[in-house]
PDB file of C-alpha atoms and ligand atoms in Angstrom:
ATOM      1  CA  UNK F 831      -2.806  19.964 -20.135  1.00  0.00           C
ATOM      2  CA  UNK F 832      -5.400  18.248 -18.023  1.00  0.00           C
ATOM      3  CA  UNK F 833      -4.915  18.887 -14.050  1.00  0.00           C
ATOM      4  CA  UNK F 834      -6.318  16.151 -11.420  1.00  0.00           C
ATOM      5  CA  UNK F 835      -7.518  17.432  -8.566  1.00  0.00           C
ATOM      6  CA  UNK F 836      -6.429  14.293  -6.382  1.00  0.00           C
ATOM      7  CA  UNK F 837      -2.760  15.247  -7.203  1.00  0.00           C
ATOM      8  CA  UNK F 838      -2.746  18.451  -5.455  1.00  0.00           C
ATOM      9  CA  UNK F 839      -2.358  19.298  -1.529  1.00  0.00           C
ATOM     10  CA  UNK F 840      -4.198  21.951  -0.683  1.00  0.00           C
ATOM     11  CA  UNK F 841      -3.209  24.672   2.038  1.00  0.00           C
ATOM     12  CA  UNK F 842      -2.888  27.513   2.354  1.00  0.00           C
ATOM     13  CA  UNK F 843      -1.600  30.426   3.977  1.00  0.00           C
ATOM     14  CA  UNK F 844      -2.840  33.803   5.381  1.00  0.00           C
ATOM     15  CA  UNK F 845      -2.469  37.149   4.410  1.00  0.00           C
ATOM     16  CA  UNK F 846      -0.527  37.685   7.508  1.00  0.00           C
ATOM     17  CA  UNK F 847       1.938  34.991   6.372  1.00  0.00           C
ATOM     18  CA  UNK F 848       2.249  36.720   2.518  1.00  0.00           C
ATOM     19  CA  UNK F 849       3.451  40.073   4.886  1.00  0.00           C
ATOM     20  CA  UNK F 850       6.213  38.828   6.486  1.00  0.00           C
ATOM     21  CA  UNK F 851       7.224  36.261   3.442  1.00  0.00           C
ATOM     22  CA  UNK F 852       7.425  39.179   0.983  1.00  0.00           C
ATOM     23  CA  UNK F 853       7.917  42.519   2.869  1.00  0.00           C
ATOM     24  CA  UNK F 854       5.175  44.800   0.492  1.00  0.00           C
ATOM     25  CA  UNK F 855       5.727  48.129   0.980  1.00  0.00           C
ATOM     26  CA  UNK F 856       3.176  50.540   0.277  1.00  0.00           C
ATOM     27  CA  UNK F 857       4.500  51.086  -3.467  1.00  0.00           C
ATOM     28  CA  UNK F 858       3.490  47.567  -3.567  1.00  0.00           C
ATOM     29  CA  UNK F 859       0.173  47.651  -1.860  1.00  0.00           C
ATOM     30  CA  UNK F 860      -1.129  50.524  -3.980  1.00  0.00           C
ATOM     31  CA  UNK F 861      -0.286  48.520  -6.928  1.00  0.00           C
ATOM     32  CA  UNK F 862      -1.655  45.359  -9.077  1.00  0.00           C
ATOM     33  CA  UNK F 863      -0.618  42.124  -7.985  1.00  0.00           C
ATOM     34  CA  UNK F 864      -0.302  38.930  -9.451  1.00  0.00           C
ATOM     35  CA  UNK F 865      -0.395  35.427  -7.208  1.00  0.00           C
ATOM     36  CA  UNK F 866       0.800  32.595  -8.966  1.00  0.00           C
ATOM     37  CA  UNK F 867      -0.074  29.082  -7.771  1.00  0.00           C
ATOM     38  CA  UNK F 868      -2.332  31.138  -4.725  1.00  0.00           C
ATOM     39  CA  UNK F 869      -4.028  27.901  -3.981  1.00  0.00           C
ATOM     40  CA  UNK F 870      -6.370  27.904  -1.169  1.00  0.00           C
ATOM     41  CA  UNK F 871      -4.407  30.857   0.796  1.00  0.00           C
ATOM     42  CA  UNK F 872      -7.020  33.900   1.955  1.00  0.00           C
ATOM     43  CA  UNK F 873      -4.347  36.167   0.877  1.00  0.00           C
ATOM     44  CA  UNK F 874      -6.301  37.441  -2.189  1.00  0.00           C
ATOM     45  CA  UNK F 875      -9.608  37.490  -0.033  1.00  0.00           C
ATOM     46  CA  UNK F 876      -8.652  38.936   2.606  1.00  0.00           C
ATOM     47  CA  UNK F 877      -6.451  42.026   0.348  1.00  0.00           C
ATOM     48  CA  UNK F 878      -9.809  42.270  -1.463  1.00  0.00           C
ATOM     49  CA  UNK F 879     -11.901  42.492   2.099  1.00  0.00           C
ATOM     50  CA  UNK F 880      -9.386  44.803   4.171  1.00  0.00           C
ATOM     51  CA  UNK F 881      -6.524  46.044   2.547  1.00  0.00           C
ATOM     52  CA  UNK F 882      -6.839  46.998  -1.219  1.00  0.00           C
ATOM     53  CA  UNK F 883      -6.828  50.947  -1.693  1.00  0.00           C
ATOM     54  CA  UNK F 884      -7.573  52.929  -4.745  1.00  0.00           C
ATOM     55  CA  UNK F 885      -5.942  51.111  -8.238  1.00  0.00           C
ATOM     56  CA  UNK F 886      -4.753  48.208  -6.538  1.00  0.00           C
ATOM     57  CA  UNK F 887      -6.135  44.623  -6.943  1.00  0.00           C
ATOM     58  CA  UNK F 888      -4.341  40.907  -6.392  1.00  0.00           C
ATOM     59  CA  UNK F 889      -5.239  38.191  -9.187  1.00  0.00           C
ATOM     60  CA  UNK F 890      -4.631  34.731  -8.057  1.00  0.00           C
ATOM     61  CA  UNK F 891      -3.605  31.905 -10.299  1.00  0.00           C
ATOM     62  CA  UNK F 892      -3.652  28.053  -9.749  1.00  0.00           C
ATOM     63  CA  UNK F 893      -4.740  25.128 -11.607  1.00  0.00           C
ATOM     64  CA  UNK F 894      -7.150  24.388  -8.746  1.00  0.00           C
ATOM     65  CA  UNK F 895      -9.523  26.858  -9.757  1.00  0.00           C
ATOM     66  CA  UNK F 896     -10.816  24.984 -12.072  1.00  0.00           C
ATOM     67  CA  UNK F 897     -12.966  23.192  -9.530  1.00  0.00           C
ATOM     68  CA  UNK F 898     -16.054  24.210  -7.919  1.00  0.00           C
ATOM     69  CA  UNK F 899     -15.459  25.524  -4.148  1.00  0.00           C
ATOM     70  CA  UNK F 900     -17.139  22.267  -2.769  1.00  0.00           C
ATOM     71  CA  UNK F 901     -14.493  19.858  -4.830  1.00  0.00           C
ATOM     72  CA  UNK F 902     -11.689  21.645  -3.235  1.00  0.00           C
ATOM     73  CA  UNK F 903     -13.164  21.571   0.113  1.00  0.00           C
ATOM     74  CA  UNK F 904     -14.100  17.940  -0.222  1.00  0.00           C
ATOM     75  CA  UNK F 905      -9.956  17.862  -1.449  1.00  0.00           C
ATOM     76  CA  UNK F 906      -8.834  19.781   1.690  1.00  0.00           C
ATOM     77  CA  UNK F 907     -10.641  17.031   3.935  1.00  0.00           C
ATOM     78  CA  UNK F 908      -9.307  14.407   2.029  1.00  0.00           C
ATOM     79  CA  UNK F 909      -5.678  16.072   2.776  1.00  0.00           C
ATOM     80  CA  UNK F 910      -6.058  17.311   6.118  1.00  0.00           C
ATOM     81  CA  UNK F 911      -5.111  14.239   8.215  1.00  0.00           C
ATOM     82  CA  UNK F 912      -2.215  13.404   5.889  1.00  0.00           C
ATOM     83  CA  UNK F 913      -0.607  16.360   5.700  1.00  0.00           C
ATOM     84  CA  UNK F 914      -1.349  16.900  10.209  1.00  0.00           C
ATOM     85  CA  UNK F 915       0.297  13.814  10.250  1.00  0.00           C
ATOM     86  CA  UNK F 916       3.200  14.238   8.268  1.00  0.00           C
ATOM     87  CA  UNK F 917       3.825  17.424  10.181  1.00  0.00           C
ATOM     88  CA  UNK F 918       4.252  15.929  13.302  1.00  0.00           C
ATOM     89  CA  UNK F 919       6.276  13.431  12.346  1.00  0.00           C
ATOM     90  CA  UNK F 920       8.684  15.666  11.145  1.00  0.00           C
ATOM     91  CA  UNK F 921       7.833  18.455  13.802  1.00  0.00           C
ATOM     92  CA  UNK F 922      12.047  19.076  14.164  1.00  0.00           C
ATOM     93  CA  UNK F 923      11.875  20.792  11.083  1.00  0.00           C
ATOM     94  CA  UNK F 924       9.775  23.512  11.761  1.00  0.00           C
ATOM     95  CA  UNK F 925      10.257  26.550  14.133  1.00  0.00           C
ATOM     96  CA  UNK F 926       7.094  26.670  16.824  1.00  0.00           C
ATOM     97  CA  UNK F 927       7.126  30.061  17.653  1.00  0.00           C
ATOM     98  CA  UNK F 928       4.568  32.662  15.592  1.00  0.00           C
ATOM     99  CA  UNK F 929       3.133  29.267  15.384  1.00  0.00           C
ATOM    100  CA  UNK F 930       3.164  27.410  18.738  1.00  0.00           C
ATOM    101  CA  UNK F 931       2.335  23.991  17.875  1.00  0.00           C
ATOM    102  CA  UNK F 932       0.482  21.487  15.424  1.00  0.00           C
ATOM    103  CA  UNK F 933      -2.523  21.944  16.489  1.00  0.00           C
ATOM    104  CA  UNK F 934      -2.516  25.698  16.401  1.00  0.00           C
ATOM    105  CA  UNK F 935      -1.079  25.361  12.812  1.00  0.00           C
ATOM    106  CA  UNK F 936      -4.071  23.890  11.647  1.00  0.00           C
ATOM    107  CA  UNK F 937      -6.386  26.047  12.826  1.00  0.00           C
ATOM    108  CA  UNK F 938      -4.802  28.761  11.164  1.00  0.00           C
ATOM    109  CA  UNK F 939      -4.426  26.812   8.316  1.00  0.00           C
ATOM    110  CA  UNK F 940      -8.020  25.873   8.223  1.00  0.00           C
ATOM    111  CA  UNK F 941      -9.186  29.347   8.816  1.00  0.00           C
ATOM    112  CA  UNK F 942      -7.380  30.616   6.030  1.00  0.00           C
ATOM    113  CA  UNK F 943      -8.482  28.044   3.750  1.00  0.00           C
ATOM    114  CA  UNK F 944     -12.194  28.761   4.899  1.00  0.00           C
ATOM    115  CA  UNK F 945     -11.882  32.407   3.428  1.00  0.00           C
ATOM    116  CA  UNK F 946     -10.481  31.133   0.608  1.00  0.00           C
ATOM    117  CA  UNK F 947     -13.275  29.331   0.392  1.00  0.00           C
ATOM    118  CA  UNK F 948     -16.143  32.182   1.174  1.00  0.00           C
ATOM    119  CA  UNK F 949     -14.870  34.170  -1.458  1.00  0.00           C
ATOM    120  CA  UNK F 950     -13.846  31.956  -4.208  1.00  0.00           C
ATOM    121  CA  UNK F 951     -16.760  31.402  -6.561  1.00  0.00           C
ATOM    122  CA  UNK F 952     -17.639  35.599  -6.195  1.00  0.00           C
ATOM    123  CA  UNK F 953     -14.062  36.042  -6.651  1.00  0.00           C
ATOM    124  CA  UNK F 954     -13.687  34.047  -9.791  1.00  0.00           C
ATOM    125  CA  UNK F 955     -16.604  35.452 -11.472  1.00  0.00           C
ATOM    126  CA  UNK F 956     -14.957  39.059 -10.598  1.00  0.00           C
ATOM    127  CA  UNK F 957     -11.740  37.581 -12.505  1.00  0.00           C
ATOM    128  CA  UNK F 958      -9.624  37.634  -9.098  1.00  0.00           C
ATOM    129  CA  UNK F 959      -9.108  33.712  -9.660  1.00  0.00           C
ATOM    130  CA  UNK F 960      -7.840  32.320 -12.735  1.00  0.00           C
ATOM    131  CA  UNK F 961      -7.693  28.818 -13.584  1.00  0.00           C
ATOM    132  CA  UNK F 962      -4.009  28.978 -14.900  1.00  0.00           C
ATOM    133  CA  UNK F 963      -1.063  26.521 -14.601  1.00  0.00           C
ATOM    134  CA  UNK F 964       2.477  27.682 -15.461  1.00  0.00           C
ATOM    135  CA  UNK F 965       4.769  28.076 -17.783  1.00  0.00           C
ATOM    136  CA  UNK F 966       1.513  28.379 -19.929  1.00  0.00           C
ATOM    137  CA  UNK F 967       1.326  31.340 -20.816  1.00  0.00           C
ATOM    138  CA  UNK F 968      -0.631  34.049 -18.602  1.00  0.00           C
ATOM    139  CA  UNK F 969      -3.949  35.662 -20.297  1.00  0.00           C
ATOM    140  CA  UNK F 970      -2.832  39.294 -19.537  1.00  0.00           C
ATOM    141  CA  UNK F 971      -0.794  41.465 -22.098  1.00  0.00           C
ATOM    142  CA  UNK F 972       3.228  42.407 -21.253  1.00  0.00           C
ATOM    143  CA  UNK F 973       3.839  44.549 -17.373  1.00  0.00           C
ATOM    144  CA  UNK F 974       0.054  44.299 -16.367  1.00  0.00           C
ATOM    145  CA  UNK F 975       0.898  43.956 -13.050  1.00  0.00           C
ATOM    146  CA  UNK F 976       3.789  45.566 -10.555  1.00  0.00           C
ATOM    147  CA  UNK F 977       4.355  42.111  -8.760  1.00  0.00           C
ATOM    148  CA  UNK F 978       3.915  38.854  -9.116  1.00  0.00           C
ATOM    149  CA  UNK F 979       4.473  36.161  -6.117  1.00  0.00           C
ATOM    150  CA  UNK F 980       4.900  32.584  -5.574  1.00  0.00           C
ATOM    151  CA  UNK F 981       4.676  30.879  -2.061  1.00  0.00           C
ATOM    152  CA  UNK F 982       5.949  27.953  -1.484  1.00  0.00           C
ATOM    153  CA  UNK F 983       5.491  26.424  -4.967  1.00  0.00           C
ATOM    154  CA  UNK F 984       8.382  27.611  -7.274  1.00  0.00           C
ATOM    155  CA  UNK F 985      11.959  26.877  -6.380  1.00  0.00           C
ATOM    156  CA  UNK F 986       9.812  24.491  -3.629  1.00  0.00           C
ATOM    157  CA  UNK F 987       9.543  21.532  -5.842  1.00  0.00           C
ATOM    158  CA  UNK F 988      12.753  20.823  -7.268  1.00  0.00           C
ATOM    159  CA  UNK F 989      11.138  17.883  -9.771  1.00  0.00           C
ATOM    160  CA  UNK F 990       9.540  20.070 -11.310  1.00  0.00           C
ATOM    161  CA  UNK F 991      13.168  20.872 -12.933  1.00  0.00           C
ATOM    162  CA  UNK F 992      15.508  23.833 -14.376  1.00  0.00           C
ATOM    163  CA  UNK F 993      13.387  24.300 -17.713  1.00  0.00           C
ATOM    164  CA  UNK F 994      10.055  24.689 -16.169  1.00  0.00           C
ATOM    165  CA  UNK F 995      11.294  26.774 -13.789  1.00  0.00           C
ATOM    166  CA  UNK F 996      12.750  28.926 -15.947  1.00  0.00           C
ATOM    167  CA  UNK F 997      10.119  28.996 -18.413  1.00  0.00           C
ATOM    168  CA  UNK F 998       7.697  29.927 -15.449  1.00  0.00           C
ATOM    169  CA  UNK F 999       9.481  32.891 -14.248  1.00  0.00           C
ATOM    170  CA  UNK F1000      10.245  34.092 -17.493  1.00  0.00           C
ATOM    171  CA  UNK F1001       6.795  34.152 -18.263  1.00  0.00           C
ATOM    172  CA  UNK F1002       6.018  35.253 -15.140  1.00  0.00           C
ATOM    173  CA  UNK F1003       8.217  38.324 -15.504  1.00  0.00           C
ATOM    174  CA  UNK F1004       6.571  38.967 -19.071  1.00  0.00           C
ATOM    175  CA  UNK F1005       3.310  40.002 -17.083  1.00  0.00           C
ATOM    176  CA  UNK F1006       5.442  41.824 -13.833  1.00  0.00           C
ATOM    177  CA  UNK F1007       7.651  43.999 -13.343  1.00  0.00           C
ATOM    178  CA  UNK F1008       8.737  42.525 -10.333  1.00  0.00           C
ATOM    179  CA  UNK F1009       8.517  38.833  -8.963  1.00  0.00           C
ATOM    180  CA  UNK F1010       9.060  37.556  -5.728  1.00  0.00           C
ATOM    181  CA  UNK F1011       9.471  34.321  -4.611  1.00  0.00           C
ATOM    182  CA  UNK F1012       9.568  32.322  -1.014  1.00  0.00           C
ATOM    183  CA  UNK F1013      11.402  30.432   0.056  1.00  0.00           C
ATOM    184  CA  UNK F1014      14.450  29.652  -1.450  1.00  0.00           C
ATOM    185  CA  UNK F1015      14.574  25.989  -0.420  1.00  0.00           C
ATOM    186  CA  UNK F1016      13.118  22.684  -1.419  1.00  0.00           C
ATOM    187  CA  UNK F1017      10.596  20.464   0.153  1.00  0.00           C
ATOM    188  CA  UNK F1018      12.924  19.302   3.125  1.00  0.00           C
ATOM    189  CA  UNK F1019      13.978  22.756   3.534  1.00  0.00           C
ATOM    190  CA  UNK F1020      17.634  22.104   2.301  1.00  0.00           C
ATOM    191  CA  UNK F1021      19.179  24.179  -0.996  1.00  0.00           C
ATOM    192  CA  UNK F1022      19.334  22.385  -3.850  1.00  0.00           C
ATOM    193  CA  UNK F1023      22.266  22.952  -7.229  1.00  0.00           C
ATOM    194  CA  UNK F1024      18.789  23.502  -9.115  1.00  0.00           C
ATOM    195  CA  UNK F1025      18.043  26.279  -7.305  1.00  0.00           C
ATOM    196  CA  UNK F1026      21.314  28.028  -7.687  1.00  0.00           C
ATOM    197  CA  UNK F1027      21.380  27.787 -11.418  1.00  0.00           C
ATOM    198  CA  UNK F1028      17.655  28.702 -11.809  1.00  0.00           C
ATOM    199  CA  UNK F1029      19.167  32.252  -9.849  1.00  0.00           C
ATOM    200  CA  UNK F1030      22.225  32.565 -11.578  1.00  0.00           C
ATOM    201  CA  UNK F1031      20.687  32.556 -14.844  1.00  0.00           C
ATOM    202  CA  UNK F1032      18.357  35.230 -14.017  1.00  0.00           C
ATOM    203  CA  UNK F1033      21.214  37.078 -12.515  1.00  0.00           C
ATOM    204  CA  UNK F1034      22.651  37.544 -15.727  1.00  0.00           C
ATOM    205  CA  UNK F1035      19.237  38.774 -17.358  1.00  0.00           C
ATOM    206  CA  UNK F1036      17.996  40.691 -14.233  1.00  0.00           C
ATOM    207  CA  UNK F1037      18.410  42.649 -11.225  1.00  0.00           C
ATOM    208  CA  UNK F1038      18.198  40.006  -8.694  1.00  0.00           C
ATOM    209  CA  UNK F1039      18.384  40.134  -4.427  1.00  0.00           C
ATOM    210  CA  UNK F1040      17.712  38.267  -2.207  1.00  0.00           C
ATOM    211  CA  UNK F1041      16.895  39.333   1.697  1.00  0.00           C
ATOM    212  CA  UNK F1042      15.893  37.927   4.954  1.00  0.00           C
ATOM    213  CA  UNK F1043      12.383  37.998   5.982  1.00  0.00           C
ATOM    214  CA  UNK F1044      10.485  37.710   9.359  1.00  0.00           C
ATOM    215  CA  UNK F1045       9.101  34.650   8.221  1.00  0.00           C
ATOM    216  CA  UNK F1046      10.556  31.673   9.161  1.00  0.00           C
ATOM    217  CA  UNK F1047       8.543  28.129  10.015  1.00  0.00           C
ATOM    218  CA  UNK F1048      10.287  25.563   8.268  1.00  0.00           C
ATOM    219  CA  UNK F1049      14.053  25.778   9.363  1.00  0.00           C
ATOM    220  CA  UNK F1050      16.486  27.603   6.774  1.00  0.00           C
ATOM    221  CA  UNK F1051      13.794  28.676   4.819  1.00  0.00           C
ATOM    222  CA  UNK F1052      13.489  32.950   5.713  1.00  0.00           C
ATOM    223  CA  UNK F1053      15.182  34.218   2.101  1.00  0.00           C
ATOM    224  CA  UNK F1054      13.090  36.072  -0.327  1.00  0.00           C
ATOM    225  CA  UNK F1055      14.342  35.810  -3.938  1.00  0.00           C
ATOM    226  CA  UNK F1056      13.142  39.222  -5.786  1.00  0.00           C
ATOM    227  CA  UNK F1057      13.929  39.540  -9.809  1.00  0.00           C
ATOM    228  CA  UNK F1058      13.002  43.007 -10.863  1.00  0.00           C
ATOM    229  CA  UNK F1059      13.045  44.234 -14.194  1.00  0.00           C
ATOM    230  CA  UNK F1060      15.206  47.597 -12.988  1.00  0.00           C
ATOM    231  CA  UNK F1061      18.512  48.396 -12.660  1.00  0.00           C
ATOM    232  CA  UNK F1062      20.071  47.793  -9.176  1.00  0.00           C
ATOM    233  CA  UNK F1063      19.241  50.410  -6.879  1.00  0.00           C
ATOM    234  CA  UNK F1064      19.119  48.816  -3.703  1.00  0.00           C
ATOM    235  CA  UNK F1065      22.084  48.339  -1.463  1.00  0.00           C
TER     236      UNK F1065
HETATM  237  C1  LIG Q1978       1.780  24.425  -1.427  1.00  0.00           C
HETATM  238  S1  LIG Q1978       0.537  25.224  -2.369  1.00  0.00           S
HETATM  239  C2  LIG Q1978       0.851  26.922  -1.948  1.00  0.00           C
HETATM  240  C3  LIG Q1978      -0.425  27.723  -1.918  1.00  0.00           C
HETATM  241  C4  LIG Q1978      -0.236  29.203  -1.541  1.00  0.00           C
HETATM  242  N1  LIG Q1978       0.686  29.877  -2.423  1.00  0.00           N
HETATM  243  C5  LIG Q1978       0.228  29.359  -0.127  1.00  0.00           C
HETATM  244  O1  LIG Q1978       1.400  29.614   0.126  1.00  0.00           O
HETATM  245  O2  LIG Q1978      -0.609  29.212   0.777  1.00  0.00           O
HETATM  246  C6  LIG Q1978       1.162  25.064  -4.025  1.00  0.00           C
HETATM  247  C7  LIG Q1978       0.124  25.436  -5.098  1.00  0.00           C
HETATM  248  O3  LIG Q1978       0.743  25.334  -6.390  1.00  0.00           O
HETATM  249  C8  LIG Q1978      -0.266  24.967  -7.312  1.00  0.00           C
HETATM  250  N2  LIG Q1978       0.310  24.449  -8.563  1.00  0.00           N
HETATM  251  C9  LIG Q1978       0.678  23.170  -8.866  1.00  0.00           C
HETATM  252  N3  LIG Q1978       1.128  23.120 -10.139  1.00  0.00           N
HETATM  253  C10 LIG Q1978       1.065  24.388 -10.632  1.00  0.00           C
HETATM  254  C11 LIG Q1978       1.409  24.982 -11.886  1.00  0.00           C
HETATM  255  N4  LIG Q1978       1.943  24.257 -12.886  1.00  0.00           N
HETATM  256  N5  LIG Q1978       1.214  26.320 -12.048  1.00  0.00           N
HETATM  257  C12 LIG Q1978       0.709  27.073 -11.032  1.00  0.00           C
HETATM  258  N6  LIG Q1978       0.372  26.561  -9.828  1.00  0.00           N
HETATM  259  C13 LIG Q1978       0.554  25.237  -9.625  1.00  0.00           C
HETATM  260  C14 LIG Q1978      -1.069  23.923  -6.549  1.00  0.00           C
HETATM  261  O4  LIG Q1978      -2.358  23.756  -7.124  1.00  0.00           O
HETATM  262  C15 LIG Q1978      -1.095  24.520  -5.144  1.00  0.00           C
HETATM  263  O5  LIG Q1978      -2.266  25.258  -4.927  1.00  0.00           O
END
């Protein structure tokens, strides 16, 4: 399926933000992980750059990297005011504290993106950025990686609807043994009956939890949703 690049938003998120969304421990850090619809977040270049120890690695996958870095960077300009100003219009829905105000938001937005950036053409000819869009499926064979995460895409866009999403994580879980997802809200940052049925059905295939985080800008939106393949263990 063809992908325009003028229906995307792109921005992303730092690695600091992927910590407190999905709580790796060092099990997790020592292992392979999967990032699917990374975007433009510096989460993969900056794990590749500081924090990736012996066996691990992070693969990012997104539709966007099909472009060159200079397309999406000519994208991100295009975006930039629209998305700035649709923040502060709707500034009440977001928390300003880790983050103390627009402006500081997109500075660290823009920073992050900039990494992105700096690494991405080296990093997809190393194979950490794969042009990819789910529920296609995922060029790696079954459990190739230990996690696989989605930030704020799945569960995010409700259109998107029940069968892709469940198609996506299924897939998803194919390639993972474990796959985390934040947040558990839509767009406005309200829940949403797709969302409930899109966890109860893998409830009933799955071990499934879901826990507060640290993270919380957008109001009501601090749950982690984590399907593993193992039986419950956690309390
Ligand atoms: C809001 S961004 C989130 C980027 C990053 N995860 C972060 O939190 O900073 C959503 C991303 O989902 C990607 N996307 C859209 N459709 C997709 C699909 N079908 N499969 C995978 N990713 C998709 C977009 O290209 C975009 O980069």
């Amino acid at each position: 399926m063809s992908f325009r690049l003028d229906s995307v938003v792109p921005w992303g998120r730092n690695a600091e933000e992927y910590r407190l969304m999905f709580c790796p421990g060092d099990r997790e850090l020592s292992g392979r992980i999967a990032d699917f619809g990374g975007g433009p977040s510096s989460f993969n270049a900056e794990f590749n750059s500081h924090f990736s120890r012996a066996g691990s690695t992070v693969v990012s996958f997104d539709p966007l990297y099909s472009f060159s870095a200079e397309k999406i960077r000519q994208r991100i300009e295009e975006v930039r005011p629209i998305v700035m100003k649709q923040t502060r219009q709707n500034r009440d829905k977001y928390i300003w504290k880790n983050i103390p105000d627009p402006d500081a938001l997109e500075r660290q937005r823009l920073s992050a993106m900039e990494m992105f950036l700096s690494d991405f053409e080296k990093g997809r000819s190393e194979g950490r950025y794969i042009p990819h869009s789910l529920p296609e499926r995922i060029p790696f064979e079954d459990n190739a990686f230990d996690l696989g995460l989605s930030s704020h895409f799945l569960l995010m866009y409700t259109s998107l609807g029940y069968d892709f999403h469940i198609r996506s994580v299924e897939e998803m879980l194919r390639v993972c043994r474990e796959v985390r997802i934040f947040p558990i809200v839509d767009l406005s940052g309200e829940g949403d009956p797709m969302i409930s049925d899109v966890i109860e059905y893998f409830k009933k295939k799955y071990t499934v939890h879901i826990m507060d985080t640290e993270y919380e800008f957008q109001k009501g939106g601090k749950k982690l949703l984590i399907i593993d393949h193992a039986p419950a263990e956690r309390v």
